[in-house]
Amino acid sequence: MMKNIIKKPLFLSALLFTSLLSGNAAAEVIKVGTMGTYEPFSYQNEQGQLAGYDLDVLREVAKRDPSLQFEFIASPWDTLFPGLDADRFQVLAQQLTSNPDRLRRYSLTDNRYFTCVSQIIVKAGRNDINSLQDLKGKKIGLTVGDSFTRLLEDWNKQHDNILNIVYYEQDISTILQDIATGRIDATVNDPIMAQNKAAKQGLKISVVGERLAADPTFFVVKKDTAGLALKQRIDTALLSLREDGTLSRLSVEHFGVDYTK
């Protein structure tokens, strides 16, 4: 009888141990929406795999929290937030900054992972544009719905709508092409990304004037129970990455400068 009593707890302990191992091994797959055309933050490398700074940060997050496994899905800009709403994605990684509408509808991580700079971009050789005031009466191309567009729209309202904004549904590739051909005069965007994209396209551009803004970027989730729980897990890992210098190291590896502060 004693023999059987001892065996049963041992058997139950073994079952529990196996169950714990299985639970740890089965990481939760989190689908991440990203453009995949926004080099060097999110793009397809030569092997056809999604790469870039934003994605590398989440890969480091997964190392800190092995229960998370991220699946990156390339999707056009205008499908990212609808995809999050429809649960096609659980998180967005696309150099997203904070604005009132996003804060009302979604939840952003408490911890930033980059500082996005906004500057004027023109065709190389132009010396007549160095500020937004210099763009009075000229055409400035902007992508519908992004943070740079909101920045310029707000500025324009405060300055008697002196800017002639041309809206694009496409990504910045088309805008840069139109700057090079003279169809439009300028755009405002992140200079790192714009210079990288222009080099790939064989276009010559210049970044001019002072910084118009420098805004922290965040990962974005739905404002529901599951989204807030995911946000907390990502934030815990991001804080660890910041404290031990991993975020700074990633920024320097990608850009040569620490843009995480």
mmCIF file of C-alpha atoms in Angstrom:
data_model
loop_
_atom_site.group_PDB
_atom_site.id
_atom_site.type_symbol
_atom_site.label_atom_id
_atom_site.label_comp_id
_atom_site.label_asym_id
_atom_site.label_seq_id
_atom_site.Cartn_x
_atom_site.Cartn_y
_atom_site.Cartn_z
ATOM 1 C CA MET A 1 0.000 0.000 0.000
ATOM 2 C CA MET A 2 2.750 2.441 0.927
ATOM 3 C CA LYS A 3 4.436 1.634 -2.364
ATOM 4 C CA ASN A 4 1.354 2.690 -4.334
ATOM 5 C CA ILE A 5 0.901 5.867 -2.291
ATOM 6 C CA ILE A 6 4.446 6.949 -3.054
ATOM 7 C CA LYS A 7 4.171 6.184 -6.755
ATOM 8 C CA LYS A 8 1.056 8.288 -7.271
ATOM 9 C CA PRO A 9 2.602 11.621 -6.088
ATOM 10 C CA LEU A 10 5.690 10.877 -8.140
ATOM 11 C CA PHE A 11 3.533 10.271 -11.202
ATOM 12 C CA LEU A 12 1.563 13.480 -10.626
ATOM 13 C CA SER A 13 4.785 15.446 -10.144
ATOM 14 C CA ALA A 14 6.117 14.103 -13.418
ATOM 15 C CA LEU A 15 2.897 15.094 -15.167
ATOM 16 C CA LEU A 16 3.064 18.604 -13.718
ATOM 17 C CA PHE A 17 6.718 18.998 -14.721
ATOM 18 C CA THR A 18 5.958 17.837 -18.272
ATOM 19 C CA SER A 19 3.029 20.241 -18.438
ATOM 20 C CA LEU A 20 5.199 23.159 -17.347
ATOM 21 C CA LEU A 21 7.805 22.299 -19.943
ATOM 22 C CA SER A 22 5.142 22.134 -22.641
ATOM 23 C CA GLY A 23 3.723 25.488 -21.580
ATOM 24 C CA ASN A 24 7.133 27.162 -21.749
ATOM 25 C CA ALA A 25 7.900 25.593 -25.118
ATOM 26 C CA ALA A 26 4.641 26.766 -26.698
ATOM 27 C CA ALA A 27 5.269 30.486 -27.069
ATOM 28 C CA GLU A 28 2.300 32.661 -27.968
ATOM 29 C CA VAL A 29 2.481 33.731 -31.626
ATOM 30 C CA ILE A 30 1.854 37.471 -31.920
ATOM 31 C CA LYS A 31 1.153 38.814 -35.413
ATOM 32 C CA VAL A 32 2.918 42.101 -36.096
ATOM 33 C CA GLY A 33 1.761 44.466 -38.837
ATOM 34 C CA THR A 34 4.546 46.429 -40.545
ATOM 35 C CA MET A 35 4.955 48.016 -43.973
ATOM 36 C CA GLY A 36 8.074 46.156 -45.032
ATOM 37 C CA THR A 37 8.915 49.024 -47.410
ATOM 38 C CA TYR A 38 10.276 51.525 -44.877
ATOM 39 C CA GLU A 39 14.005 50.822 -44.883
ATOM 40 C CA PRO A 40 15.970 50.784 -42.604
ATOM 41 C CA PHE A 41 13.162 50.374 -40.062
ATOM 42 C CA SER A 42 11.064 47.722 -41.819
ATOM 43 C CA TYR A 43 11.974 46.169 -45.169
ATOM 44 C CA GLN A 44 12.651 42.939 -47.052
ATOM 45 C CA ASN A 45 16.304 41.932 -47.136
ATOM 46 C CA GLU A 46 18.076 40.169 -50.007
ATOM 47 C CA GLN A 47 16.824 36.823 -48.729
ATOM 48 C CA GLY A 48 13.235 38.065 -48.925
ATOM 49 C CA GLN A 49 12.884 38.148 -45.148
ATOM 50 C CA LEU A 50 11.461 41.064 -43.202
ATOM 51 C CA ALA A 51 14.230 42.978 -41.461
ATOM 52 C CA GLY A 52 14.931 46.392 -39.955
ATOM 53 C CA TYR A 53 15.426 48.230 -36.700
ATOM 54 C CA ASP A 54 11.803 48.117 -35.512
ATOM 55 C CA LEU A 55 11.646 44.366 -36.049
ATOM 56 C CA ASP A 56 15.016 43.773 -34.409
ATOM 57 C CA VAL A 57 13.741 45.534 -31.292
ATOM 58 C CA LEU A 58 10.802 43.132 -31.110
ATOM 59 C CA ARG A 59 13.129 40.188 -31.678
ATOM 60 C CA GLU A 60 15.054 41.333 -28.619
ATOM 61 C CA VAL A 61 11.760 41.673 -26.732
ATOM 62 C CA ALA A 62 11.040 38.017 -27.541
ATOM 63 C CA LYS A 63 14.429 37.034 -26.123
ATOM 64 C CA ARG A 64 13.509 38.719 -22.826
ATOM 65 C CA ASP A 65 10.066 37.113 -22.775
ATOM 66 C CA PRO A 66 10.322 33.610 -24.289
ATOM 67 C CA SER A 67 6.543 33.228 -24.025
ATOM 68 C CA LEU A 68 6.263 35.690 -26.931
ATOM 69 C CA GLN A 69 6.940 34.782 -30.535
ATOM 70 C CA PHE A 70 6.462 37.482 -33.167
ATOM 71 C CA GLU A 71 5.302 36.776 -36.712
ATOM 72 C CA PHE A 72 5.964 39.776 -38.968
ATOM 73 C CA ILE A 73 3.442 40.480 -41.725
ATOM 74 C CA ALA A 74 4.110 43.064 -44.462
ATOM 75 C CA SER A 75 1.092 45.217 -45.202
ATOM 76 C CA PRO A 76 0.572 48.627 -46.905
ATOM 77 C CA TRP A 77 0.354 51.691 -44.680
ATOM 78 C CA ASP A 78 -3.372 52.222 -45.183
ATOM 79 C CA THR A 79 -4.137 48.647 -44.047
ATOM 80 C CA LEU A 80 -2.177 48.632 -40.784
ATOM 81 C CA PHE A 81 -4.700 50.182 -38.406
ATOM 82 C CA PRO A 82 -7.725 48.503 -40.063
ATOM 83 C CA GLY A 83 -5.798 45.229 -39.726
ATOM 84 C CA LEU A 84 -5.264 45.886 -36.023
ATOM 85 C CA ASP A 85 -8.960 46.694 -35.615
ATOM 86 C CA ALA A 86 -9.913 43.432 -37.354
ATOM 87 C CA ASP A 87 -7.452 41.334 -35.297
ATOM 88 C CA ARG A 88 -5.356 40.518 -38.337
ATOM 89 C CA PHE A 89 -2.499 41.932 -36.252
ATOM 90 C CA GLN A 90 -2.033 42.123 -32.500
ATOM 91 C CA VAL A 91 0.645 44.825 -32.591
ATOM 92 C CA LEU A 92 1.942 47.406 -35.086
ATOM 93 C CA ALA A 93 5.649 48.144 -35.574
ATOM 94 C CA GLN A 94 6.012 51.072 -37.962
ATOM 95 C CA GLN A 95 7.797 54.047 -36.377
ATOM 96 C CA LEU A 96 4.488 55.167 -34.913
ATOM 97 C CA THR A 97 4.357 58.366 -32.891
ATOM 98 C CA SER A 98 1.678 59.544 -30.490
ATOM 99 C CA ASN A 99 -1.224 61.783 -31.476
ATOM 100 C CA PRO A 100 -4.647 62.475 -29.909
ATOM 101 C CA ASP A 101 -6.556 60.233 -32.317
ATOM 102 C CA ARG A 102 -4.233 57.274 -31.753
ATOM 103 C CA LEU A 103 -4.342 57.725 -28.000
ATOM 104 C CA ARG A 104 -8.133 57.782 -28.109
ATOM 105 C CA ARG A 105 -8.475 54.621 -30.195
ATOM 106 C CA TYR A 106 -5.410 52.532 -29.331
ATOM 107 C CA SER A 107 -2.859 51.849 -26.629
ATOM 108 C CA LEU A 108 0.799 52.773 -27.124
ATOM 109 C CA THR A 109 3.647 51.228 -25.180
ATOM 110 C CA ASP A 110 4.774 53.315 -22.213
ATOM 111 C CA ASN A 111 8.394 52.918 -23.282
ATOM 112 C CA ARG A 112 9.718 54.511 -26.450
ATOM 113 C CA TYR A 113 12.201 52.652 -28.622
ATOM 114 C CA PHE A 114 13.328 55.393 -31.041
ATOM 115 C CA THR A 115 13.145 59.142 -31.660
ATOM 116 C CA CYS A 116 11.745 59.989 -35.086
ATOM 117 C CA VAL A 117 12.993 63.231 -36.647
ATOM 118 C CA SER A 118 10.997 65.349 -39.113
ATOM 119 C CA GLN A 119 12.828 67.459 -41.712
ATOM 120 C CA ILE A 120 12.237 69.026 -45.105
ATOM 121 C CA ILE A 121 13.461 67.023 -48.100
ATOM 122 C CA VAL A 122 14.021 68.584 -51.528
ATOM 123 C CA LYS A 123 15.737 67.802 -54.801
ATOM 124 C CA ALA A 124 19.517 68.043 -54.511
ATOM 125 C CA GLY A 125 20.821 71.420 -55.631
ATOM 126 C CA ARG A 126 17.829 73.504 -54.590
ATOM 127 C CA ASN A 127 18.846 76.398 -52.363
ATOM 128 C CA ASP A 128 15.551 78.301 -52.263
ATOM 129 C CA ILE A 129 13.951 76.121 -49.575
ATOM 130 C CA ASN A 130 15.238 76.010 -46.002
ATOM 131 C CA SER A 131 12.063 76.386 -43.942
ATOM 132 C CA LEU A 132 8.334 75.770 -44.139
ATOM 133 C CA GLN A 133 7.826 79.479 -44.834
ATOM 134 C CA ASP A 134 9.951 79.028 -47.960
ATOM 135 C CA LEU A 135 7.373 76.504 -49.210
ATOM 136 C CA LYS A 136 4.641 79.147 -49.490
ATOM 137 C CA GLY A 137 2.798 78.556 -52.750
ATOM 138 C CA LYS A 138 4.877 75.481 -53.532
ATOM 139 C CA LYS A 139 3.755 71.847 -53.678
ATOM 140 C CA ILE A 140 4.616 69.579 -50.769
ATOM 141 C CA GLY A 141 3.882 65.857 -51.075
ATOM 142 C CA LEU A 142 2.637 63.964 -48.009
ATOM 143 C CA THR A 143 1.316 60.470 -47.328
ATOM 144 C CA VAL A 144 -2.311 60.294 -46.210
ATOM 145 C CA GLY A 145 -2.696 59.735 -42.485
ATOM 146 C CA ASP A 146 0.883 59.572 -41.231
ATOM 147 C CA SER A 147 2.427 61.623 -38.421
ATOM 148 C CA PHE A 148 4.422 63.881 -40.760
ATOM 149 C CA THR A 149 1.213 64.799 -42.572
ATOM 150 C CA ARG A 150 -0.545 65.654 -39.313
ATOM 151 C CA LEU A 151 2.419 67.830 -38.297
ATOM 152 C CA LEU A 152 2.251 69.787 -41.556
ATOM 153 C CA GLU A 153 -1.542 70.055 -41.550
ATOM 154 C CA ASP A 154 -1.489 71.522 -38.042
ATOM 155 C CA TRP A 155 1.276 73.968 -38.985
ATOM 156 C CA ASN A 156 -0.572 74.957 -42.158
ATOM 157 C CA LYS A 157 -3.777 75.760 -40.256
ATOM 158 C CA GLN A 158 -1.810 78.064 -37.968
ATOM 159 C CA HIS A 159 -0.210 79.854 -40.938
ATOM 160 C CA ASP A 160 -3.178 80.717 -43.180
ATOM 161 C CA ASN A 161 -2.839 77.492 -45.204
ATOM 162 C CA ILE A 162 0.121 78.776 -47.184
ATOM 163 C CA LEU A 163 1.231 75.254 -48.117
ATOM 164 C CA ASN A 164 -0.147 73.500 -51.180
ATOM 165 C CA ILE A 165 -0.323 69.919 -49.899
ATOM 166 C CA VAL A 166 -0.472 67.102 -52.448
ATOM 167 C CA TYR A 167 -1.683 63.876 -50.845
ATOM 168 C CA TYR A 168 -0.338 60.438 -51.749
ATOM 169 C CA GLU A 169 -1.772 57.010 -50.969
ATOM 170 C CA GLN A 170 1.557 55.385 -51.893
ATOM 171 C CA ASP A 171 4.663 55.237 -49.726
ATOM 172 C CA ILE A 172 7.469 57.770 -49.946
ATOM 173 C CA SER A 173 9.069 56.146 -53.019
ATOM 174 C CA THR A 174 6.547 57.864 -55.299
ATOM 175 C CA ILE A 175 6.922 61.157 -53.454
ATOM 176 C CA LEU A 176 10.717 61.121 -53.834
ATOM 177 C CA GLN A 177 10.369 60.284 -57.517
ATOM 178 C CA ASP A 178 8.041 63.250 -58.000
ATOM 179 C CA ILE A 179 10.490 65.520 -56.164
ATOM 180 C CA ALA A 180 13.263 64.381 -58.504
ATOM 181 C CA THR A 181 11.153 65.053 -61.612
ATOM 182 C CA GLY A 182 9.909 68.430 -60.334
ATOM 183 C CA ARG A 183 6.242 67.455 -60.056
ATOM 184 C CA ILE A 184 6.343 68.571 -56.427
ATOM 185 C CA ASP A 185 8.835 70.720 -54.545
ATOM 186 C CA ALA A 186 9.362 68.970 -51.226
ATOM 187 C CA THR A 187 8.193 66.583 -48.562
ATOM 188 C CA VAL A 188 8.653 66.243 -44.808
ATOM 189 C CA ASN A 189 9.749 62.892 -43.459
ATOM 190 C CA ASP A 190 12.394 61.041 -41.490
ATOM 191 C CA PRO A 191 15.750 61.929 -43.101
ATOM 192 C CA ILE A 192 17.339 58.547 -42.326
ATOM 193 C CA MET A 193 14.631 56.648 -44.147
ATOM 194 C CA ALA A 194 14.328 59.167 -47.000
ATOM 195 C CA GLN A 195 18.047 59.171 -47.764
ATOM 196 C CA ASN A 196 18.155 55.391 -47.659
ATOM 197 C CA LYS A 197 15.152 55.106 -49.984
ATOM 198 C CA ALA A 198 16.490 57.736 -52.405
ATOM 199 C CA ALA A 199 19.838 55.941 -52.650
ATOM 200 C CA LYS A 200 18.032 52.697 -53.534
ATOM 201 C CA GLN A 201 16.063 54.544 -56.223
ATOM 202 C CA GLY A 202 19.121 56.325 -57.609
ATOM 203 C CA LEU A 203 17.663 59.734 -56.741
ATOM 204 C CA LYS A 204 19.560 62.754 -55.457
ATOM 205 C CA ILE A 205 17.884 64.585 -52.599
ATOM 206 C CA SER A 206 18.887 67.003 -49.864
ATOM 207 C CA VAL A 207 17.722 67.300 -46.268
ATOM 208 C CA VAL A 208 17.412 71.013 -45.490
ATOM 209 C CA GLY A 209 16.640 73.327 -42.602
ATOM 210 C CA GLU A 210 16.349 72.607 -38.922
ATOM 211 C CA ARG A 211 14.450 69.729 -37.362
ATOM 212 C CA LEU A 212 10.722 70.411 -37.370
ATOM 213 C CA ALA A 213 10.062 67.824 -34.681
ATOM 214 C CA ALA A 214 11.667 64.957 -32.793
ATOM 215 C CA ASP A 215 9.040 62.527 -31.536
ATOM 216 C CA PRO A 216 9.381 59.213 -29.685
ATOM 217 C CA THR A 217 8.049 56.116 -31.430
ATOM 218 C CA PHE A 218 6.041 53.318 -29.834
ATOM 219 C CA PHE A 219 4.537 49.932 -30.574
ATOM 220 C CA VAL A 220 0.738 50.059 -30.852
ATOM 221 C CA VAL A 221 -1.872 47.530 -29.666
ATOM 222 C CA LYS A 222 -5.647 47.457 -29.330
ATOM 223 C CA LYS A 223 -7.184 49.092 -26.299
ATOM 224 C CA ASP A 224 -8.829 45.911 -25.010
ATOM 225 C CA THR A 225 -7.976 43.342 -22.336
ATOM 226 C CA ALA A 226 -5.751 41.247 -24.587
ATOM 227 C CA GLY A 227 -4.045 44.295 -26.068
ATOM 228 C CA LEU A 228 -3.305 45.866 -22.699
ATOM 229 C CA ALA A 229 -1.910 42.585 -21.381
ATOM 230 C CA LEU A 230 0.368 42.326 -24.433
ATOM 231 C CA LYS A 231 1.436 45.942 -24.004
ATOM 232 C CA GLN A 232 2.467 45.256 -20.406
ATOM 233 C CA ARG A 233 4.643 42.327 -21.462
ATOM 234 C CA ILE A 234 6.300 44.318 -24.249
ATOM 235 C CA ASP A 235 6.864 47.268 -21.905
ATOM 236 C CA THR A 236 8.531 45.072 -19.306
ATOM 237 C CA ALA A 237 10.973 43.797 -21.924
ATOM 238 C CA LEU A 238 11.555 47.273 -23.416
ATOM 239 C CA LEU A 239 12.462 48.653 -20.002
ATOM 240 C CA SER A 240 14.995 45.862 -19.574
ATOM 241 C CA LEU A 241 16.429 46.554 -23.048
ATOM 242 C CA ARG A 242 16.824 50.231 -22.198
ATOM 243 C CA GLU A 243 18.367 49.652 -18.790
ATOM 244 C CA ASP A 244 21.040 47.233 -19.985
ATOM 245 C CA GLY A 245 21.944 49.286 -23.073
ATOM 246 C CA THR A 246 20.588 46.882 -25.696
ATOM 247 C CA LEU A 247 18.324 49.515 -27.284
ATOM 248 C CA SER A 248 21.212 51.966 -27.589
ATOM 249 C CA ARG A 249 23.401 49.249 -29.091
ATOM 250 C CA LEU A 250 20.773 48.365 -31.701
ATOM 251 C CA SER A 251 20.403 52.015 -32.710
ATOM 252 C CA VAL A 252 24.156 52.478 -33.090
ATOM 253 C CA GLU A 253 24.409 49.240 -35.099
ATOM 254 C CA HIS A 254 21.682 50.382 -37.503
ATOM 255 C CA PHE A 255 22.337 54.128 -37.729
ATOM 256 C CA GLY A 256 25.718 54.887 -36.184
ATOM 257 C CA VAL A 257 23.977 57.117 -33.614
ATOM 258 C CA ASP A 258 21.883 56.467 -30.499
ATOM 259 C CA TYR A 259 18.364 57.650 -31.377
ATOM 260 C CA THR A 260 16.709 55.974 -28.398
ATOM 261 C CA LYS A 261 17.001 58.871 -25.935
#
